Coordinates of C-alpha atoms in Angstrom, one line a residue:
Chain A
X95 CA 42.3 -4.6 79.8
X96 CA 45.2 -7.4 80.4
X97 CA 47.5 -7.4 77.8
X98 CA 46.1 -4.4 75.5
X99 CA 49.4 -2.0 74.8
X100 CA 48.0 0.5 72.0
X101 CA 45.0 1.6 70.4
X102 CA 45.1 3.3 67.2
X103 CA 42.4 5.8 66.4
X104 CA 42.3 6.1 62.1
X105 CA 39.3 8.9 61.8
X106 CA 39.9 12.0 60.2
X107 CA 37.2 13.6 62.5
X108 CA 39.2 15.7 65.6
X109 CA 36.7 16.2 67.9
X110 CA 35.6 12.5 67.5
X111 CA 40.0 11.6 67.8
X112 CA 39.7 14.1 70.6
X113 CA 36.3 12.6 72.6
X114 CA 38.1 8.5 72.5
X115 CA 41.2 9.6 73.3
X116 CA 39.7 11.8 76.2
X117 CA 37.5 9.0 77.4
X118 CA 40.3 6.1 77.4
X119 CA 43.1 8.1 79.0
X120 CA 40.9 10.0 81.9
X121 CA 37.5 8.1 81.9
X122 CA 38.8 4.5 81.8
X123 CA 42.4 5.2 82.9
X124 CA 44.0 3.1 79.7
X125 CA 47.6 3.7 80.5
X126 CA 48.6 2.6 77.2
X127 CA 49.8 4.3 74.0
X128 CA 46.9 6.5 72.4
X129 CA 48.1 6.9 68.3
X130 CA 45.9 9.1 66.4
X131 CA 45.7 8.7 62.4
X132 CA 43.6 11.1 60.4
X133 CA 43.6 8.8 57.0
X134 CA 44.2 5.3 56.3
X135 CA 47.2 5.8 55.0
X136 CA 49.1 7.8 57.6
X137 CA 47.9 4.5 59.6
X138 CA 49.7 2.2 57.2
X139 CA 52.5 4.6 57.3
X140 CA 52.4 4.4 61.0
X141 CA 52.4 0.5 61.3
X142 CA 54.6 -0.3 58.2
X143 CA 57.5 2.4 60.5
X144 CA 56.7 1.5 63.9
X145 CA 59.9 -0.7 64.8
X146 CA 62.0 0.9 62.4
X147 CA 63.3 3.4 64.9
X148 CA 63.1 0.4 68.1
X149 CA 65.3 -2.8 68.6
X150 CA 65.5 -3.2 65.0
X151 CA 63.9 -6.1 62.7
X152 CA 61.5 -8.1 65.2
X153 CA 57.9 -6.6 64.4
X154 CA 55.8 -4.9 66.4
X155 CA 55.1 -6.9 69.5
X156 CA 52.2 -4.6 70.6
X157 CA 49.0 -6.2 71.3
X158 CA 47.1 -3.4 69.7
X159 CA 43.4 -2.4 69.4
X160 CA 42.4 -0.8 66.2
X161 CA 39.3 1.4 65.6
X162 CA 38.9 2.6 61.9
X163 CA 36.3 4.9 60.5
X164 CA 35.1 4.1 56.8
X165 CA 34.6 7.9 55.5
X166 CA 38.1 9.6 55.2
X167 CA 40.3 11.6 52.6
X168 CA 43.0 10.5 51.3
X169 CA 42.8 6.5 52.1
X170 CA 39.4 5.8 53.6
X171 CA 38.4 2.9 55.7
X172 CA 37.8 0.1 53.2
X173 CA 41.2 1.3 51.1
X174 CA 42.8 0.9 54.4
X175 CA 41.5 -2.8 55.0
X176 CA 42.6 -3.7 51.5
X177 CA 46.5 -2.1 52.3
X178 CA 46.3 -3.4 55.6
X179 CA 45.9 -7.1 54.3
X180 CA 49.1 -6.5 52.4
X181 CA 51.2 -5.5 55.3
X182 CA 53.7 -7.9 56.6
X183 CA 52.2 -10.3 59.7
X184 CA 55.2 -8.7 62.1
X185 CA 53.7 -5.6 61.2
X186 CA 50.3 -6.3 62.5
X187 CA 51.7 -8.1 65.4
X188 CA 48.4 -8.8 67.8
X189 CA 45.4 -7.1 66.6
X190 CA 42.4 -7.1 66.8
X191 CA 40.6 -4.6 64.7
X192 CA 37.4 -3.1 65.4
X193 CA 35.4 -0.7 62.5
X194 CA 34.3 2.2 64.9
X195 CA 32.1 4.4 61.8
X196 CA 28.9 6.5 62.2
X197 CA 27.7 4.6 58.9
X198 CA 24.8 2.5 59.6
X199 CA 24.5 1.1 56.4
X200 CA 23.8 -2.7 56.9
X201 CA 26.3 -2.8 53.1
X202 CA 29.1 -1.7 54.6
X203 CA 29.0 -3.7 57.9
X204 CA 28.4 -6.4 55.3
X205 CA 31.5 -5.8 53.3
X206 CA 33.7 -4.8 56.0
X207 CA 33.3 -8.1 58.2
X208 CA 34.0 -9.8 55.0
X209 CA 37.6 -9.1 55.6
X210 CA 39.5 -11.5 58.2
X211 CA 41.3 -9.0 59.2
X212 CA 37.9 -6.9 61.1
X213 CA 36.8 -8.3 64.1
X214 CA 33.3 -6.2 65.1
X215 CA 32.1 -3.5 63.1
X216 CA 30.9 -0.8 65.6
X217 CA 28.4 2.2 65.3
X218 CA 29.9 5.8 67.1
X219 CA 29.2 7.1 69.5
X220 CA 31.3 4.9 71.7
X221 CA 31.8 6.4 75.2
X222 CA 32.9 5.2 78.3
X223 CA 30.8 2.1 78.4
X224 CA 31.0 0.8 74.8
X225 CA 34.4 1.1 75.2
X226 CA 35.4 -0.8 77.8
X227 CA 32.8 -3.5 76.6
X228 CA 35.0 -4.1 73.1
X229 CA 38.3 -3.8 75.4
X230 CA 37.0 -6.3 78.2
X231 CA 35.7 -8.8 75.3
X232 CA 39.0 -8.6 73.3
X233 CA 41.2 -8.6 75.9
Chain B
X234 CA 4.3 -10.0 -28.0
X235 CA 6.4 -7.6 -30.3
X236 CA 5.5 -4.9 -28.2
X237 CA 8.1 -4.8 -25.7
X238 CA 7.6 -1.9 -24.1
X239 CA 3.7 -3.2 -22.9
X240 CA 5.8 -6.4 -22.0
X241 CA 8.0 -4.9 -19.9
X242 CA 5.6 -2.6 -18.0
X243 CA 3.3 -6.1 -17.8
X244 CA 6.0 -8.5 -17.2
X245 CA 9.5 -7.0 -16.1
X246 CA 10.8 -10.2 -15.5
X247 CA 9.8 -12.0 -18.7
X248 CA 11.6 -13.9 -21.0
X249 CA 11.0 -14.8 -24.6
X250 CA 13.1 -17.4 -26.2
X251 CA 12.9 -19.4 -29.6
X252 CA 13.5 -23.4 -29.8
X253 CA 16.8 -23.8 -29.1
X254 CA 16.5 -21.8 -26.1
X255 CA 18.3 -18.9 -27.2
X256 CA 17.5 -15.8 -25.3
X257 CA 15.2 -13.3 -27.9
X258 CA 14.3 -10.4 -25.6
X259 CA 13.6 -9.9 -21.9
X260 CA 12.0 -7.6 -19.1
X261 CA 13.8 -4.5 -17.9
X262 CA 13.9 -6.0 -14.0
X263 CA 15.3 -9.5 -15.1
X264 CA 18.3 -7.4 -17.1
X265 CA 18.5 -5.7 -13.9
X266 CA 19.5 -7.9 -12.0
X267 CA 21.2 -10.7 -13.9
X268 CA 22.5 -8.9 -17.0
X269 CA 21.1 -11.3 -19.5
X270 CA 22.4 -10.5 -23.0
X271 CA 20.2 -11.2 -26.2
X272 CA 21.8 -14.4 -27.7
X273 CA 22.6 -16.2 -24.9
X274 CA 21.6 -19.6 -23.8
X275 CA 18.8 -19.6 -21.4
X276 CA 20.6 -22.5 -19.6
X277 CA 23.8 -20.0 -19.1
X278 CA 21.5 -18.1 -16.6
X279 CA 18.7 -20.0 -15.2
X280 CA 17.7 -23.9 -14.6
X281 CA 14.3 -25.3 -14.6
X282 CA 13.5 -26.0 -10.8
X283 CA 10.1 -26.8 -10.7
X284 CA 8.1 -28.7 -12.6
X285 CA 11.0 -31.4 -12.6
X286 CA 12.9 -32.7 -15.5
X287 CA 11.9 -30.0 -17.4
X288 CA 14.8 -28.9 -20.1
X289 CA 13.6 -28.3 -23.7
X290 CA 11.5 -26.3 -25.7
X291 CA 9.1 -29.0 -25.9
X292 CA 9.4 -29.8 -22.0
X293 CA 8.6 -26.3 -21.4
X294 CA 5.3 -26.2 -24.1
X295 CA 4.0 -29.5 -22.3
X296 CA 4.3 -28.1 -19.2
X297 CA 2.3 -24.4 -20.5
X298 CA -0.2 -24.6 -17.5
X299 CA 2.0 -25.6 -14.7
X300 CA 3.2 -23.1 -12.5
X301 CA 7.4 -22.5 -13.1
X302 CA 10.0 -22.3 -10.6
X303 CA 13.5 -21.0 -12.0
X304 CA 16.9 -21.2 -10.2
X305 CA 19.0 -18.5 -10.9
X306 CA 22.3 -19.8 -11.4
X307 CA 25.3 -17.8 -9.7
X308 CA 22.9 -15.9 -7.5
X309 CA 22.7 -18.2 -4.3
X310 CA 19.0 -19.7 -3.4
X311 CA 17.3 -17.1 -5.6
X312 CA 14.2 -18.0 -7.7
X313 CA 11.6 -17.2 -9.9
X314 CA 8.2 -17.8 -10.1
X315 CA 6.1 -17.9 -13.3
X316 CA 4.7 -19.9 -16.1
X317 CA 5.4 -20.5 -19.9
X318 CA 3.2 -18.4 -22.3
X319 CA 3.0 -19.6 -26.3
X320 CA 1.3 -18.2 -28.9
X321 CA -0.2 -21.2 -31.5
X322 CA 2.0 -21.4 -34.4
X323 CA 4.9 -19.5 -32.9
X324 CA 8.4 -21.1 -32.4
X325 CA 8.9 -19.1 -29.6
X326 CA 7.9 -19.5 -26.0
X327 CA 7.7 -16.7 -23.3
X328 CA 8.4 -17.4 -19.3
X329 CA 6.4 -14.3 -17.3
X330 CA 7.8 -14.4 -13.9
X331 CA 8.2 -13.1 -10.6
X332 CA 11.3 -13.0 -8.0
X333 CA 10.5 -15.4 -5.1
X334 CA 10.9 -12.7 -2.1
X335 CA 10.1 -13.8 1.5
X336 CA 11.6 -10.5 3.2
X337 CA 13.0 -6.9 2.8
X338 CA 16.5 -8.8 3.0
X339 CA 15.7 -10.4 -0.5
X340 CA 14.3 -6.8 -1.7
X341 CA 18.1 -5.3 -0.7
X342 CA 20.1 -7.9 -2.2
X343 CA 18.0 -8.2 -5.3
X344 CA 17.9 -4.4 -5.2
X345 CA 14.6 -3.9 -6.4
X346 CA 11.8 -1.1 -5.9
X347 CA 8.4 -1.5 -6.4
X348 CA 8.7 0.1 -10.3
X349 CA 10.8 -3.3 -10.7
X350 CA 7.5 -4.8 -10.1
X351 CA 4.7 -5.3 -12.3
X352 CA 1.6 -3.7 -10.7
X353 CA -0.9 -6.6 -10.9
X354 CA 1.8 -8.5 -8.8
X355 CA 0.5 -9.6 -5.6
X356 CA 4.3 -9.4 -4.6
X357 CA 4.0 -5.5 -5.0
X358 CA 1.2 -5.5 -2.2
X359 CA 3.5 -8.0 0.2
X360 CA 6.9 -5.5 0.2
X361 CA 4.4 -2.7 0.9
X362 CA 3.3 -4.6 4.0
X363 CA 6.8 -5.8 4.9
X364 CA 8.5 -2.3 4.7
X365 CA 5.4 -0.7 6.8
X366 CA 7.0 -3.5 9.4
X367 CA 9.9 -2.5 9.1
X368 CA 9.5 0.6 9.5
X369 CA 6.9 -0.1 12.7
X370 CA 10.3 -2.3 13.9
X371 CA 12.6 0.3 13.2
X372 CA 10.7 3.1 15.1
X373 CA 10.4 0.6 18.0
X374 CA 13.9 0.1 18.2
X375 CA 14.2 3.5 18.7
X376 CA 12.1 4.0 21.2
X377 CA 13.4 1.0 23.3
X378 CA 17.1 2.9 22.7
X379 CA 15.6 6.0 23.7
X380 CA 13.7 4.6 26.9
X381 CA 17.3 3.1 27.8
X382 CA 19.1 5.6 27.8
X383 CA 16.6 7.3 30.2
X384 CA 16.7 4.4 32.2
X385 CA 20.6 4.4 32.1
X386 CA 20.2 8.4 33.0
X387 CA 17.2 7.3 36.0
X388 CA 19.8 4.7 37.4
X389 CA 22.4 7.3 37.9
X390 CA 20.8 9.7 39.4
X391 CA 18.9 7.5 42.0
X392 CA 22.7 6.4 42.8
X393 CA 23.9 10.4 43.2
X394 CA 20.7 10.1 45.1
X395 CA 21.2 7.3 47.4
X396 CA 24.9 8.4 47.7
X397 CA 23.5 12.0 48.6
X398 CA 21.5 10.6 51.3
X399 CA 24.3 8.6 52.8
X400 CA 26.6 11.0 52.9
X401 CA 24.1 13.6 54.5
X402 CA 22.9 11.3 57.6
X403 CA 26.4 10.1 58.1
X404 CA 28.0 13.9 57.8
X405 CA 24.8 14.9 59.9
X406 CA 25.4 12.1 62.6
X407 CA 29.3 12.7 62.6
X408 CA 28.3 16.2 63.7
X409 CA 25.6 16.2 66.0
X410 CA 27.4 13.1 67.8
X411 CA 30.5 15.4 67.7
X412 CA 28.5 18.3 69.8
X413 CA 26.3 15.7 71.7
X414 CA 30.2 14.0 73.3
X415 CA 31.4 17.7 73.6
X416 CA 28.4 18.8 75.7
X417 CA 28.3 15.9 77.9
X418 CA 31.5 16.3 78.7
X419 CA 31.2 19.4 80.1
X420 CA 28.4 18.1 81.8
X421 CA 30.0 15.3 83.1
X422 CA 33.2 17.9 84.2
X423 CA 35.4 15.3 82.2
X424 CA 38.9 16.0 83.3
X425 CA 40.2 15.8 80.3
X426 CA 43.2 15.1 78.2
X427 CA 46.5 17.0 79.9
X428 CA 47.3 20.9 78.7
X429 CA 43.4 20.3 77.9
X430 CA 40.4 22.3 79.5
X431 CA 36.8 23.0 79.3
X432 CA 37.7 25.9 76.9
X433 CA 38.9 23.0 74.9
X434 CA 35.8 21.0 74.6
X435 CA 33.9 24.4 74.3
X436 CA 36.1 24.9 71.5
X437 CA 35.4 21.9 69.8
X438 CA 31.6 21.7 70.7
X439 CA 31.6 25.2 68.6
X440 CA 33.5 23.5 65.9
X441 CA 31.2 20.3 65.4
X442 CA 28.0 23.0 65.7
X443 CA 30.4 25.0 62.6
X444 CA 30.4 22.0 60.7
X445 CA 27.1 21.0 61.4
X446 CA 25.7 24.3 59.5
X447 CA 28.3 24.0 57.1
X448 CA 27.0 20.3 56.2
X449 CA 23.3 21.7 56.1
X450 CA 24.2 24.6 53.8
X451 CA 26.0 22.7 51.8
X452 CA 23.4 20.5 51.4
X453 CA 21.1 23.3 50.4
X454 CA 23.6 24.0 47.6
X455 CA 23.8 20.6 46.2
X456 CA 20.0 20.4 46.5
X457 CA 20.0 23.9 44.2
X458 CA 22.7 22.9 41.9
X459 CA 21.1 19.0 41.0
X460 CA 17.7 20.8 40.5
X461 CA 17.2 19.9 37.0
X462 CA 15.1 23.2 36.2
X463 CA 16.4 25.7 33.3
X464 CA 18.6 27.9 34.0
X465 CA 18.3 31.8 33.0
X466 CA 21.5 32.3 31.5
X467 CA 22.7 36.4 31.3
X468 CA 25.8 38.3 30.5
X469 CA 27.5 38.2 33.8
X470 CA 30.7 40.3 34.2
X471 CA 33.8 38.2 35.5
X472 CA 35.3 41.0 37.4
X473 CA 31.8 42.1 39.6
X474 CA 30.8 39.1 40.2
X475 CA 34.8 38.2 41.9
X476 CA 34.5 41.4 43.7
X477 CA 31.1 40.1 45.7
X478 CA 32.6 36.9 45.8
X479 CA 35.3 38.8 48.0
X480 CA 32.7 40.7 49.4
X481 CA 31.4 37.3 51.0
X482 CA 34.8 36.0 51.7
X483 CA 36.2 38.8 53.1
X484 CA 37.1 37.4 56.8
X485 CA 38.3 34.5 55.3
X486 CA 40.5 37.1 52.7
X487 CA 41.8 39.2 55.1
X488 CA 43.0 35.6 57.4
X489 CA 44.8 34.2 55.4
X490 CA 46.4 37.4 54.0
X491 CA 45.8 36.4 50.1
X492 CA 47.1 38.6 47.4
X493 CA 44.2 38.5 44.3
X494 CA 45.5 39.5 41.1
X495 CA 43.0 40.0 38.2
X496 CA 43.7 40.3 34.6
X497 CA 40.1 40.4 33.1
X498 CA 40.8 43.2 30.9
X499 CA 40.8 41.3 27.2
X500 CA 37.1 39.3 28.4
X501 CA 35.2 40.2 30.9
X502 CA 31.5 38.9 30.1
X503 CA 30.3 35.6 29.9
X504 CA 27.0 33.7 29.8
X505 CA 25.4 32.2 32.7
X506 CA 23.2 31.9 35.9
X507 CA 24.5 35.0 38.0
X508 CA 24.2 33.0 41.6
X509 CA 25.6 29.8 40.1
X510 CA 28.5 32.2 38.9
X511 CA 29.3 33.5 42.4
X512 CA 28.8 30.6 43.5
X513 CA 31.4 28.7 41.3
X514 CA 33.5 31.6 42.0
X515 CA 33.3 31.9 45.4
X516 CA 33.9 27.9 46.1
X517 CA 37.3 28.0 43.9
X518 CA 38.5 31.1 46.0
X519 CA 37.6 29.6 49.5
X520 CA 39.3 26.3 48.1
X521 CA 42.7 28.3 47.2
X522 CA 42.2 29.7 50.6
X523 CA 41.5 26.1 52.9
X524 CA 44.6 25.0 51.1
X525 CA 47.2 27.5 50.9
X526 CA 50.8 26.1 51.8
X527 CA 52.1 27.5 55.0
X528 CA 55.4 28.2 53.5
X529 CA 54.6 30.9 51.3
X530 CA 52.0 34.0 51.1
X531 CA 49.0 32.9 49.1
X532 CA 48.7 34.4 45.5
X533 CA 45.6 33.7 43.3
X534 CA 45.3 35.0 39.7
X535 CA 42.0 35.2 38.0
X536 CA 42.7 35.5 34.4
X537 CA 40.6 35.6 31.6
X538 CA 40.5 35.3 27.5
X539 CA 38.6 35.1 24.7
X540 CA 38.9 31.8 22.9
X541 CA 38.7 31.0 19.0
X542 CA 35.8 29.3 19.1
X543 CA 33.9 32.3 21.4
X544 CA 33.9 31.3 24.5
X545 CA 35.8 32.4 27.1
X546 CA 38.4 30.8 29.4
X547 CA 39.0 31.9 32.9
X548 CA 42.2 30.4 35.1
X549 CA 42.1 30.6 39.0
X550 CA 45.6 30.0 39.7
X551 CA 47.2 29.4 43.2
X552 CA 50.6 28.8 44.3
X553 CA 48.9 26.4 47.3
X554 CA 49.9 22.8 48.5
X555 CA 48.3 21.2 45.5
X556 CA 47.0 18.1 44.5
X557 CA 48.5 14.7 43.6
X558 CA 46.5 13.7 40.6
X559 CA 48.6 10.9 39.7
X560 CA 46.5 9.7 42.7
X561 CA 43.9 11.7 43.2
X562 CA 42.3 12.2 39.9
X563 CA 39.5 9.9 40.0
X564 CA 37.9 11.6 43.1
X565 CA 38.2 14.8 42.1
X566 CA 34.8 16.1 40.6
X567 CA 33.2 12.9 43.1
X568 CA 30.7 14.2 45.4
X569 CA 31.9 13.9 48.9
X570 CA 35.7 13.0 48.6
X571 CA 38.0 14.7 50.1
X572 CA 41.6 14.8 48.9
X573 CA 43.6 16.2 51.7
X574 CA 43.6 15.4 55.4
X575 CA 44.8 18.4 57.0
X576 CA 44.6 19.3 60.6
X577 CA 41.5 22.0 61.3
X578 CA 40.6 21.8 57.6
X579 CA 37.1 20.6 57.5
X580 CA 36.3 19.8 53.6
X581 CA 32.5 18.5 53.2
X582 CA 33.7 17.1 49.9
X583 CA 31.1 19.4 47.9
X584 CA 33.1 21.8 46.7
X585 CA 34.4 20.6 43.5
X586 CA 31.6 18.4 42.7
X587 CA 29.4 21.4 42.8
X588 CA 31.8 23.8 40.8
X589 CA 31.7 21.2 38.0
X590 CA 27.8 20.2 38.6
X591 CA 27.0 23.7 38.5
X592 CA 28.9 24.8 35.0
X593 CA 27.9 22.0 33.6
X594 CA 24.3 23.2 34.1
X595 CA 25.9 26.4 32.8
X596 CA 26.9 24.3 29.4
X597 CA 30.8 25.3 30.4
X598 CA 33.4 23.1 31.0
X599 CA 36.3 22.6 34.1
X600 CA 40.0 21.3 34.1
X601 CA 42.7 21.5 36.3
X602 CA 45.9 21.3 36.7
X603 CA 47.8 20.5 39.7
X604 CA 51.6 19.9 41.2
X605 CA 52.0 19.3 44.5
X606 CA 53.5 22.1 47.0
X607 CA 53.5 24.1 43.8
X608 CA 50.1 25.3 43.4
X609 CA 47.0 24.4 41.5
X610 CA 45.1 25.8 38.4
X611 CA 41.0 25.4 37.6
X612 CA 40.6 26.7 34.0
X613 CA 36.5 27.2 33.4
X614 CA 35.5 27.3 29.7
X615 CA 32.4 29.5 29.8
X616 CA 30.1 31.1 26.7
X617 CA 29.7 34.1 25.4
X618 CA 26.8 36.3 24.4
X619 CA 28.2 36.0 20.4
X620 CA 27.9 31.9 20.6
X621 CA 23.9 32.4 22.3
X622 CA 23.2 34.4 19.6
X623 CA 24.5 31.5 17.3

């Protein structure tokens, strides 16, 4: 877990939000920041503000973990990706960006690892042990 | 060969000229279609194609027994077959023909009908056969049209289908994983997040078991509302019909403190399936309800009016958070999207799809209006028993 600062949960699901946020913080004792997005675009939101109110004009320097679910309101996973290439590189800073979706539709794993920006395209549930397999094999 | 009438009921396309080629008299079907005039050179209209060389009276005598082909001059590549016919002792010689036709395309430009046609013309027996083709064509061509548009209609609905069935395992999963994580943590005695306890988790494992019946029902409903079947359409009064509706919604009613004004007095009965009625009722109602602003007490108005054309319009009009359909358009009627992402809101995405679905199957119509944080407006276009009767 060297080096990981922030993990961003995008899923409009709650109790799912709830269950990862539950699991990192008490279960595998990630001191970091947990940020919770229900849509893909409260997430782009999120990243294109996050310095705005820090030390002004550098980027985010977070080394940050993303998990996005496909099915959501508003701006669902896939709209996200497609926003999310757009953003500015400072305001991706290090990521690495992990699908986390309880689609198991061979199609969509297809067309989301077509992106550069996804890095593994994982199937919920992910508890304690899943977890702290993608964090120990990304950082 | 003075009896013209017996020529032209022979020989519509014949000919009769003296020695200098002058045009004498001619066949009702040949005036037809080249407006020869009585006087005229022969040469002004036609040109001796086959056999060649052939250009006088004398030409044409020598050549009595040869089959004739005739150009028609100004009239493209069309032609005339026939031969010459002389009586001894006569100056005059008489050319009995028929159009060269090798489709129904020549029959419509020449625009000839089988009365144009002699009846001992083998031609006569050849259009018969080629518009029977066509006509075997033509129905073909319908039936390949017809069987894609059925195809078209198969594709789509094994799409709805396959979308159906993906949204139902994933919405299925979502849900059963939800209470599966919620359970084992209780299990495990997860200390979990701070200000957090097992009450929590209880609470949420009762939320994903909620939703889980909620996706299975709604399920049910979709399954009901795609069944093709015929529906028994009756006079259904607007005004009972909202009052079970409310009957059935009454907890969620009485939560969210809503204020239900009707004004169903000018039309009050429309045509269609009772249950899909309440059940298009009942969905727009609970949908004013789930998004109500916080700001403001919640105010629906139900009104109703009978239209110029018969049917009858009925407005559900709240004063909720509203939709952005600059936006959000395009989803809308979509099975399974979801518009708004509000905190313990749990939308399935059916709802609208299924209002829409389900007067459609009703023969109505649906629009809406919408402004955001103002309030939104479903208008349902609906028959009445006068336009049934019609």
């Amino acid at each position: 877990m060297k080096g990981l600062e922030e993990i961003i949960l995008i899923d409009d699901d709650d109790v799912y939000n709830f269950f990862t946020k539950a699991i990192l913080k008490k279960a595998i004792g990630f001191g970091g920041k947990v940020e919770v997005c229900c849509d893909g675009k409260e997430a782009i939101d999120y990243l294109e503000n996050k310095d705005s109110n820090g030390d002004g004009g550098s980027g985010d320097e977070n080394i940050k973990l993303i998990l996005l679910d496909i099915n959501m309101p508003v701006m669902n996973g896939f709209e996200f990706l497609e926003a999310y290439k757009n953003l500015a590189g400072n305001k991706k800073g290090k990521t690495v960006l992990c699908m986390l979706t309880t689609s198991m539709n061979e199609s969509d794993k297809k067309r989301a690892l077509a992106y550069d920006d996804v890095n593994d395209f994982l199937i919920k549930p992910l508890g304690k042990d899943g977890l702290e397999e993608v964090i120990g094999k990304y950082f | 060969m003075e009896d013209h009438s017996f020529m032209n009921d022979l020989f519509p396309f014949y000919v009769l000229l003296n020695k200098e080629l002058v045009i004498i008299n001619f066949g009702k079907s040949i005036e037809k279609i080249y407006g020869l005039q009585k006087g005229e050179s022969f040469n002004k209209y036609f040109e001796v194609d086959r056999p060649i060389s052939v250009k006088t009276f004398d030409d044409m005598l020598g050549y009595k027994d040869s089959p004739f082909i005739i150009n028609c001059l100004g009239h493209g590549d069309q032609k005339i077959r026939g031969q010459m016919y002389s009586e001894a002792d006569t100056d005059l010689i008489c050319f009995l023909g028929t159009p060269l036709v090798s489709g129904m395309s020549d029959l419509a430009r020449l625009n000839l009908n089988f009365t144009d046609l002699p009846i001992h013309d083998s031609i006569g027996q050849f259009l018969l056969s080629l518009q029977m083709h066509q006509t075997a064509l033509k129905e073909t061509r319908q039936m390949a049209e017809k069987m894609k548009v059925s195809y078209a209609r198969l594709e789509e609905i094994n799409e709805s289908l396959d979308g159906f069935i993906y949204k139902l395992t994933h919405d299925l999963r979502g849900s059963a994983i939800n209470l599966f994580n919620m359970l084992e943590m209780l299990q495990q005695n997860l200390d979990v997040e701070e200000n957090s306890n097992n009450d929590t988790v209880l609470g949420y494992a009762h939320k994903s078991s909620k939703r889980l019946l909620q996706t299975i029902k709604d399920f049910i409903e979709l399954s009901k509302a795609e069944h093709s079947g015929t529906r028994v359409r009756e006079l259904c009064s607007i005004s009972t019909t909202l009052a079970s509706a409310k009957e059935d919604l009454q907890i969620e009613i009485k939560e969210s403190d809503c204020e239900i004004i009707e004004n169903l007095q000018e039309a009050d009965a429309v045509l269609v399936a009772p249950d899909d009625f309440k059940s298009i009722i009942q969905n727009l109602l609970s949908n004013s309800i789930k998004y109500r602003s916080e700001d403001r007490k919640l105010k629906i108005v139900v009104e109703s009016y009978m239209r110029s054309d018969d049917t009858i319009h009925i407005s559900f009009s709240d004063n909720g958070i509203g939709i952005d359909l600059k936006t959000q358009k395009r989803k809308l009627f979509q099975m399974f999207s979801r518009l708004h992402s509000i905190p313990n809101i749990s939308g399935t995405g059916v709802g609208l799809y299924l209002i829409k679905k389900l007067i459609e199957k009703n023969r109505g119509s649906i629009l809406i209006e919408s402004e955001v944080d103002k309030g939104t407006s479903f208008s349902i276009v609906l028959d009445t028993e006068l336009n049934k009767m019609i």
